[in-house]
Amino acid sequence: MAGADEAGRGSLAGPLVTAAVLFDLERLTLSDRRALSRLNDSKQHDEEGREELYPIVMRAAAKVSIVSRCVRGIDARGLHVTNIAALRAALMRVACPGSICLVDGFKLPDFGYEQRAVIGGDSRSAAIAAASVLAKVTRDRYMRRAHERHPDWEFDSNVGYSTPEHRAAIAANGICPLHRMSFASIAYQQLAL
């Protein structure tokens, strides 16, 4: 069973990160199954919970793939096209003959392996939930490191999402190279871009 999900789709700044996880259900030990029973949509866990689950998923998974797409690529190709391509790339790296590939929300075009779209998949499938955790932790770690280069936008706390504090920082400081210009946001309306 393989699952894929993304993190950062709705953010104002930073990369889009997708992850795919393949679980070999016959290979999972009872201990693995117990540890993975805590999996849920990454947004349902706090930062500490996601960080605890990250090594558990990495240890239990037969294969893992994490794909990141930069801001310039998102702006050039568009968010949806970039998201589909990144999900496909991540899932292709873990898919194998006989696997069933699950994607949160929709099917991927021209995929080549058996796949199913699972609405609300990150709360219904352990593989998708595991991918959700890996994508979110990877992206948040990146954005917290980016804060060191771009401290005026408080990426250590908002990780690029449209919080009141982030919007206020944009109003006060403008944008930095990590901001997506193709994202139509009220946060950008006051700027002469």
Coordinates of N, CA and C in Angstrom, one line a residue:
M1 N 0.8 -1.2 0.0 CA 0.0 0.0 0.0 C 0.9 1.2 0.0
A2 N 0.7 2.1 -1.0 CA 1.5 3.4 -1.0 C 0.5 4.5 -0.9
G3 N 0.9 5.6 -0.3 CA 0.1 6.8 -0.2 C 1.0 8.0 -0.4
A4 N 0.3 9.1 -0.9 CA 1.0 10.3 -1.2 C 0.1 11.5 -0.7
D5 N 0.8 12.5 -0.3 CA 0.2 13.8 0.2 C 1.2 14.9 0.0
E6 N 0.7 16.1 0.3 CA 1.5 17.3 0.1 C 1.4 18.2 1.3
A7 N 2.3 19.1 1.5 CA 2.3 20.2 2.5 C 2.7 21.5 1.8
G8 N 2.1 22.6 2.2 CA 2.4 23.9 1.7 C 1.6 24.4 0.5
R9 N 0.6 23.6 0.2 CA -0.2 24.0 -1.0 C -0.9 25.4 -0.8
G10 N -1.3 25.7 0.4 CA -2.0 27.0 0.7 C -1.1 28.1 1.3
S11 N 0.2 27.9 1.3 CA 1.0 28.9 1.9 C 1.3 30.1 1.0
L12 N 1.7 31.2 1.6 CA 2.1 32.4 0.8 C 3.6 32.3 0.4
A13 N 4.4 31.5 1.2 CA 5.8 31.5 1.0 C 6.4 30.1 1.2
G14 N 7.4 29.8 0.5 CA 8.1 28.6 0.7 C 7.7 27.5 -0.4
P15 N 8.4 26.4 -0.3 CA 8.2 25.3 -1.3 C 6.9 24.5 -1.1
L16 N 6.5 23.8 -2.1 CA 5.5 22.8 -2.0 C 6.3 21.5 -1.8
V17 N 5.9 20.7 -0.8 CA 6.6 19.5 -0.5 C 5.6 18.3 -0.6
T18 N 5.9 17.3 -1.4 CA 5.1 16.1 -1.4 C 5.9 14.9 -0.9
A19 N 5.2 14.0 -0.4 CA 5.8 12.8 0.1 C 5.0 11.6 -0.3
A20 N 5.7 10.4 -0.5 CA 5.0 9.2 -0.7 C 5.6 8.1 0.2
V21 N 4.8 7.2 0.7 CA 5.2 6.2 1.6 C 4.6 4.9 1.1
L22 N 5.5 3.9 1.1 CA 5.0 2.5 0.7 C 5.2 1.7 2.0
F23 N 4.1 1.1 2.4 CA 4.1 0.1 3.5 C 3.9 -1.3 3.0
D24 N 4.8 -2.2 3.3 CA 4.6 -3.6 3.0 C 3.9 -4.2 4.2
L25 N 2.6 -4.4 4.1 CA 1.8 -4.8 5.2 C 2.2 -6.1 5.8
E26 N 2.8 -7.0 5.0 CA 3.3 -8.3 5.5 C 4.6 -8.1 6.3
R27 N 5.3 -7.1 6.1 CA 6.6 -6.8 6.7 C 6.5 -6.1 8.0
L28 N 5.3 -5.4 8.2 CA 5.2 -4.6 9.5 C 5.1 -5.5 10.7
T29 N 5.8 -5.2 11.7 CA 5.7 -5.9 12.9 C 4.6 -5.4 13.8
L30 N 4.2 -6.2 14.8 CA 3.2 -5.7 15.7 C 3.5 -4.4 16.3
S31 N 4.8 -4.2 16.7 CA 5.3 -3.0 17.3 C 5.1 -1.8 16.3
D32 N 5.4 -2.1 15.0 CA 5.3 -1.0 14.0 C 3.8 -0.6 13.9
R33 N 2.9 -1.6 13.8 CA 1.5 -1.4 13.7 C 1.0 -0.6 14.9
R34 N 1.4 -0.9 16.1 CA 1.0 -0.1 17.3 C 1.5 1.3 17.2
A35 N 2.8 1.5 16.8 CA 3.3 2.9 16.7 C 2.6 3.7 15.6
L36 N 2.3 3.0 14.5 CA 1.6 3.7 13.4 C 0.1 4.0 13.7
S37 N -0.4 3.4 14.7 CA -1.9 3.6 15.0 C -2.2 5.0 15.3
R38 N -1.1 5.8 15.7 CA -1.3 7.2 16.1 C -1.4 8.1 14.8
L39 N -1.1 7.5 13.7 CA -1.2 8.3 12.5 C -2.5 8.9 12.2
N40 N -2.5 10.2 11.7 CA -3.7 10.9 11.3 C -3.2 12.0 10.4
D41 N -4.1 12.8 9.9 CA -3.8 13.9 9.1 C -2.8 14.8 9.9
S42 N -1.7 15.2 9.2 CA -0.6 15.9 9.9 C -1.1 17.2 10.6
K43 N -2.2 17.7 10.1 CA -2.7 19.0 10.7 C -3.5 18.6 12.1
Q44 N -3.7 17.4 12.3 CA -4.4 17.0 13.6 C -3.4 16.7 14.7
H45 N -2.1 16.8 14.3 CA -1.0 16.6 15.3 C -0.3 17.9 15.5
D46 N 0.1 18.2 16.7 CA 0.9 19.4 16.9 C 2.4 19.1 16.4
E47 N 3.2 20.1 16.4 CA 4.6 20.0 15.9 C 5.3 18.8 16.6
E48 N 5.2 18.8 17.9 CA 5.9 17.7 18.7 C 5.4 16.3 18.3
G49 N 4.1 16.2 18.1 CA 3.5 14.9 17.7 C 4.0 14.5 16.3
R50 N 4.1 15.4 15.4 CA 4.6 15.1 14.0 C 6.0 14.7 14.1
E51 N 6.8 15.4 14.9 CA 8.3 15.1 15.0 C 8.5 13.7 15.6
E52 N 7.6 13.3 16.5 CA 7.7 12.0 17.1 C 7.3 10.9 16.1
L53 N 6.3 11.2 15.2 CA 5.9 10.2 14.2 C 6.9 10.1 13.0
Y54 N 7.6 11.1 12.7 CA 8.5 11.1 11.6 C 9.5 9.9 11.6
P55 N 10.3 9.7 12.6 CA 11.2 8.5 12.6 C 10.5 7.2 12.6
I56 N 9.3 7.2 13.2 CA 8.5 5.9 13.3 C 8.1 5.5 11.8
V57 N 7.6 6.5 11.1 CA 7.3 6.3 9.7 C 8.5 5.9 8.9
M58 N 9.6 6.6 9.1 CA 10.8 6.3 8.3 C 11.3 4.9 8.6
R59 N 11.2 4.4 9.8 CA 11.6 3.1 10.2 C 10.7 2.0 9.6
A60 N 9.4 2.2 9.7 CA 8.4 1.2 9.3 C 8.2 1.1 7.8
A61 N 8.4 2.2 7.1 CA 8.1 2.2 5.6 C 9.1 1.3 4.9
A62 N 8.6 0.6 3.9 CA 9.4 -0.1 2.9 C 10.2 0.8 2.0
K63 N 9.5 1.9 1.6 CA 10.1 2.9 0.7 C 9.5 4.3 1.1
V64 N 10.3 5.3 0.9 CA 9.9 6.7 1.2 C 10.4 7.6 0.1
S65 N 9.6 8.6 -0.4 CA 10.1 9.6 -1.3 C 9.6 10.9 -0.9
I66 N 10.5 11.9 -0.9 CA 10.1 13.3 -0.6 C 10.5 14.2 -1.7
V67 N 9.6 15.0 -2.3 CA 9.9 15.8 -3.4 C 9.5 17.2 -3.0
S68 N 10.4 18.2 -3.3 CA 10.2 19.6 -3.0 C 10.2 20.4 -4.3
R69 N 9.3 21.3 -4.5 CA 9.2 22.2 -5.6 C 9.3 23.6 -5.2
C70 N 10.2 24.3 -5.8 CA 10.6 25.7 -5.3 C 9.5 26.7 -5.8
V71 N 9.6 27.9 -5.1 CA 8.7 29.0 -5.4 C 8.7 29.4 -6.8
R72 N 9.9 29.5 -7.4 CA 10.0 30.0 -8.8 C 9.3 29.0 -9.8
G73 N 9.4 27.7 -9.5 CA 8.7 26.7 -10.3 C 7.2 26.7 -10.1
I74 N 6.8 26.9 -8.9 CA 5.3 27.1 -8.6 C 4.8 28.3 -9.4
D75 N 5.5 29.4 -9.3 CA 5.0 30.6 -10.0 C 5.1 30.4 -11.5
A76 N 6.0 29.7 -12.0 CA 6.1 29.5 -13.5 C 5.1 28.6 -14.0
R77 N 4.8 27.5 -13.3 CA 3.9 26.4 -13.8 C 2.5 26.5 -13.3
G78 N 2.4 27.1 -12.1 CA 1.1 27.2 -11.4 C 1.1 26.1 -10.3
L79 N 0.3 26.4 -9.3 CA 0.3 25.6 -8.1 C -0.3 24.2 -8.4
H80 N -1.4 24.1 -9.1 CA -2.1 22.8 -9.3 C -1.2 21.9 -10.2
V81 N -0.7 22.4 -11.3 CA 0.2 21.6 -12.2 C 1.4 21.2 -11.4
T82 N 2.0 22.0 -10.6 CA 3.2 21.7 -9.8 C 2.9 20.6 -8.8
N83 N 1.7 20.7 -8.2 CA 1.3 19.8 -7.1 C 1.1 18.4 -7.7
I84 N 0.4 18.3 -8.9 CA 0.2 17.0 -9.5 C 1.5 16.4 -9.9
A85 N 2.4 17.2 -10.5 CA 3.7 16.6 -11.0 C 4.5 16.1 -9.8
A86 N 4.5 16.9 -8.7 CA 5.3 16.5 -7.5 C 4.7 15.3 -6.9
L87 N 3.4 15.2 -6.8 CA 2.8 14.0 -6.2 C 3.1 12.8 -7.1
R88 N 3.0 12.9 -8.4 CA 3.3 11.8 -9.3 C 4.7 11.4 -9.1
A89 N 5.7 12.4 -9.1 CA 7.1 12.0 -9.0 C 7.4 11.3 -7.7
A90 N 6.8 11.7 -6.6 CA 7.0 11.0 -5.3 C 6.5 9.6 -5.3
L91 N 5.2 9.5 -5.8 CA 4.6 8.2 -5.8 C 5.3 7.2 -6.8
M92 N 5.7 7.7 -7.9 CA 6.4 6.8 -8.9 C 7.7 6.2 -8.3
R93 N 8.3 6.9 -7.3 CA 9.6 6.4 -6.7 C 9.3 5.3 -5.7
V94 N 8.1 5.2 -5.2 CA 7.8 4.2 -4.2 C 6.9 3.1 -4.8
A95 N 6.2 3.3 -5.8 CA 5.2 2.3 -6.4 C 6.0 1.2 -6.9
C96 N 5.4 0.0 -6.9 CA 6.0 -1.2 -7.4 C 4.8 -2.1 -7.9
P97 N 5.2 -3.1 -8.7 CA 4.1 -4.0 -9.2 C 3.4 -4.6 -8.1
G98 N 2.1 -4.6 -8.2 CA 1.2 -5.2 -7.1 C 0.8 -4.2 -6.0
S99 N 1.4 -3.0 -6.0 CA 1.0 -2.1 -5.0 C -0.2 -1.3 -5.4
I100 N -1.0 -0.9 -4.4 CA -2.1 0.0 -4.6 C -1.7 1.4 -4.2
C101 N -1.8 2.4 -5.0 CA -1.4 3.7 -4.7 C -2.5 4.6 -4.4
L102 N -2.5 5.2 -3.3 CA -3.6 6.1 -2.8 C -3.1 7.5 -2.8
V103 N -4.0 8.4 -3.3 CA -3.6 9.8 -3.3 C -4.8 10.6 -2.6
D104 N -4.4 11.5 -1.8 CA -5.4 12.3 -1.0 C -6.1 13.2 -2.0
G105 N -7.4 12.8 -2.3 CA -8.3 13.7 -3.0 C -8.5 13.5 -4.5
F106 N -7.5 13.1 -5.2 CA -7.8 12.9 -6.7 C -6.8 11.9 -7.3
K107 N -7.1 11.5 -8.5 CA -6.2 10.6 -9.2 C -5.2 11.4 -10.0
L108 N -4.0 10.7 -10.2 CA -3.0 11.3 -11.0 C -3.1 10.8 -12.4
P109 N -2.9 11.7 -13.4 CA -3.0 11.3 -14.8 C -1.7 10.6 -15.2
D110 N -1.9 9.7 -16.2 CA -0.7 8.9 -16.8 C 0.2 8.3 -15.7
F111 N -0.4 7.6 -14.9 CA 0.4 7.1 -13.7 C 1.0 5.7 -13.9
G112 N 0.2 4.7 -14.4 CA 0.8 3.4 -14.8 C 0.6 2.4 -13.7
Y113 N 0.2 2.7 -12.5 CA 0.0 1.7 -11.4 C -1.4 1.9 -10.9
E114 N -1.9 0.8 -10.3 CA -3.3 0.9 -9.8 C -3.3 2.0 -8.7
Q115 N -4.3 2.9 -8.9 CA -4.4 4.0 -7.9 C -5.8 4.3 -7.6
R116 N -6.0 4.9 -6.4 CA -7.3 5.3 -6.0 C -7.2 6.7 -5.4
A117 N -8.2 7.5 -5.7 CA -8.3 8.8 -5.0 C -9.1 8.6 -3.7
V118 N -8.6 9.1 -2.6 CA -9.3 8.9 -1.4 C -9.6 10.3 -0.8
I119 N -10.9 10.7 -0.8 CA -11.3 11.9 -0.3 C -11.1 11.9 1.3
G120 N -10.4 12.9 1.8 CA -10.1 12.9 3.2 C -9.1 11.8 3.6
G121 N -8.3 11.4 2.6 CA -7.4 10.3 2.7 C -6.4 10.4 3.9
D122 N -6.0 11.6 4.2 CA -5.0 11.7 5.3 C -5.6 11.3 6.7
S123 N -6.9 11.2 6.8 CA -7.5 10.7 8.0 C -8.1 9.3 7.8
R124 N -8.0 8.8 6.6 CA -8.6 7.4 6.3 C -7.6 6.4 6.0
S125 N -6.4 6.8 5.6 CA -5.4 5.8 5.1 C -4.1 6.1 5.9
A126 N -3.5 5.0 6.5 CA -2.2 5.1 7.2 C -1.1 5.6 6.3
A127 N -1.1 5.1 5.0 CA -0.1 5.4 4.1 C -0.1 6.9 3.7
I128 N -1.4 7.4 3.5 CA -1.5 8.9 3.1 C -1.2 9.7 4.4
A129 N -1.6 9.3 5.5 CA -1.3 10.0 6.8 C 0.2 10.1 7.0
A130 N 0.9 9.0 6.8 CA 2.3 8.9 6.9 C 3.0 9.9 6.0
A131 N 2.5 9.9 4.7 CA 3.1 10.9 3.7 C 2.8 12.3 4.2
S132 N 1.6 12.5 4.7 CA 1.3 13.9 5.2 C 2.2 14.3 6.3
V133 N 2.5 13.4 7.2 CA 3.5 13.8 8.3 C 4.9 14.1 7.7
L134 N 5.4 13.2 6.8 CA 6.7 13.4 6.3 C 6.8 14.7 5.5
A135 N 5.8 15.0 4.7 CA 5.8 16.3 3.9 C 5.7 17.5 4.8
K136 N 4.9 17.5 5.8 CA 4.7 18.6 6.7 C 6.0 18.8 7.6
V137 N 6.5 17.8 8.1 CA 7.7 18.0 8.9 C 8.9 18.5 8.1
T138 N 9.1 17.9 6.9 CA 10.1 18.3 6.0 C 10.0 19.8 5.7
R139 N 8.8 20.2 5.3 CA 8.6 21.6 4.9 C 8.8 22.5 6.1
D140 N 8.2 22.2 7.2 CA 8.3 23.1 8.4 C 9.8 23.2 8.8
R141 N 10.6 22.2 8.7 CA 12.0 22.3 9.1 C 12.7 23.2 8.1
Y142 N 12.4 23.1 6.9 CA 13.0 24.0 5.9 C 12.6 25.5 6.2
M143 N 11.3 25.7 6.4 CA 10.9 27.1 6.7 C 11.5 27.7 8.0
R144 N 11.7 26.8 9.0 CA 12.3 27.3 10.2 C 13.8 27.7 10.0
R145 N 14.5 26.9 9.1 CA 15.8 27.3 8.7 C 15.9 28.5 7.9
A146 N 14.9 28.7 7.0 CA 14.8 29.9 6.2 C 14.6 31.2 7.0
H147 N 14.0 31.0 8.2 CA 13.9 32.2 9.1 C 15.2 32.8 9.4
E148 N 16.3 32.0 9.5 CA 17.6 32.6 9.8 C 18.0 33.6 8.7
R149 N 17.6 33.3 7.4 CA 18.0 34.3 6.3 C 17.0 35.4 6.1
H150 N 15.7 35.1 6.6 CA 14.6 36.1 6.3 C 13.9 36.3 7.6
P151 N 14.5 36.8 8.7 CA 13.9 36.9 10.0 C 12.7 37.8 10.1
D152 N 12.6 38.8 9.2 CA 11.5 39.8 9.2 C 10.1 39.2 9.0
W153 N 10.1 38.0 8.4 CA 8.7 37.4 8.1 C 8.3 36.3 9.1
E154 N 9.1 36.1 10.1 CA 8.8 35.1 11.2 C 8.4 33.7 10.7
F155 N 9.2 33.2 9.7 CA 8.9 31.9 9.2 C 9.1 30.8 10.3
D156 N 9.8 31.1 11.4 CA 10.0 30.1 12.4 C 8.6 29.8 13.1
S157 N 7.7 30.8 13.0 CA 6.4 30.5 13.7 C 5.3 30.3 12.7
N158 N 5.3 31.0 11.5 CA 4.2 30.8 10.6 C 4.5 29.9 9.5
V159 N 5.7 29.4 9.3 CA 6.2 28.5 8.3 C 5.6 28.9 6.9
G160 N 5.4 30.1 6.7 CA 5.0 30.6 5.3 C 3.5 30.7 5.1
Y161 N 2.7 30.3 6.1 CA 1.2 30.4 5.9 C 0.7 31.8 6.2
S162 N -0.5 32.1 5.8 CA -1.1 33.4 5.9 C -1.7 33.6 7.3
T163 N -0.8 33.9 8.2 CA -1.3 34.3 9.6 C -1.4 35.8 9.7
P164 N -2.1 36.3 10.6 CA -2.2 37.8 10.8 C -0.8 38.4 11.0
E165 N 0.1 37.7 11.7 CA 1.5 38.2 11.9 C 2.3 38.2 10.6
H166 N 2.1 37.1 9.8 CA 2.8 37.1 8.5 C 2.3 38.2 7.6
R167 N 1.0 38.4 7.5 CA 0.4 39.4 6.7 C 0.9 40.8 7.1
A168 N 1.0 41.0 8.4 CA 1.5 42.3 9.0 C 3.0 42.5 8.6
A169 N 3.8 41.4 8.6 CA 5.2 41.4 8.2 C 5.3 41.8 6.8
I170 N 4.5 41.3 5.9 CA 4.5 41.6 4.5 C 4.1 43.1 4.3
A171 N 3.1 43.6 5.0 CA 2.8 45.0 4.9 C 3.9 45.9 5.4
A172 N 4.7 45.4 6.4 CA 5.8 46.3 6.9 C 7.1 46.1 6.1
N173 N 7.3 44.9 5.6 CA 8.6 44.7 5.0 C 8.6 44.3 3.5
G174 N 7.4 44.2 2.9 CA 7.3 43.7 1.5 C 7.5 42.2 1.5
I175 N 8.0 41.7 0.4 CA 8.2 40.3 0.3 C 9.7 39.9 0.2
C176 N 9.9 38.6 0.3 CA 11.3 38.1 0.2 C 11.3 37.1 -1.0
P177 N 12.4 36.6 -1.3 CA 12.5 35.6 -2.5 C 11.6 34.3 -2.2
L178 N 11.2 34.0 -1.0 CA 10.4 32.8 -0.7 C 8.9 33.0 -0.9
H179 N 8.5 34.3 -1.2 CA 7.1 34.5 -1.4 C 6.7 34.1 -2.8
R180 N 5.5 33.5 -2.9 CA 4.9 33.1 -4.2 C 4.2 34.3 -4.7
M181 N 4.6 34.7 -5.9 CA 3.9 35.8 -6.6 C 2.6 35.4 -7.3
S182 N 2.5 34.1 -7.7 CA 1.3 33.6 -8.4 C 0.2 33.4 -7.5
F183 N 0.4 33.5 -6.2 CA -0.6 33.2 -5.2 C -1.4 34.5 -5.0
A184 N -2.6 34.6 -5.4 CA -3.5 35.8 -5.2 C -3.9 35.9 -3.8
S185 N -3.3 36.8 -3.0 CA -3.6 36.9 -1.6 C -3.9 38.3 -1.3
I186 N -4.8 38.5 -0.3 CA -5.1 39.9 0.2 C -3.8 40.5 0.8
A187 N -2.9 39.6 1.3 CA -1.7 40.1 1.9 C -0.8 40.9 0.9
Y188 N -1.0 40.6 -0.4 CA -0.2 41.3 -1.4 C -0.8 42.6 -1.9
Q189 N -2.1 42.8 -1.7 CA -2.9 43.8 -2.3 C -2.3 45.2 -2.0
Q190 N -1.8 45.4 -0.8 CA -1.3 46.8 -0.4 C 0.1 47.1 -1.0
L191 N 0.7 46.1 -1.6 CA 2.1 46.2 -2.2 C 2.0 46.6 -3.7
A192 N 2.9 47.4 -4.1 CA 3.0 47.8 -5.6 C 3.9 46.7 -6.2
L193 N 3.3 45.6 -6.6 CA 4.1 44.5 -7.1 C 3.9 44.4 -8.6

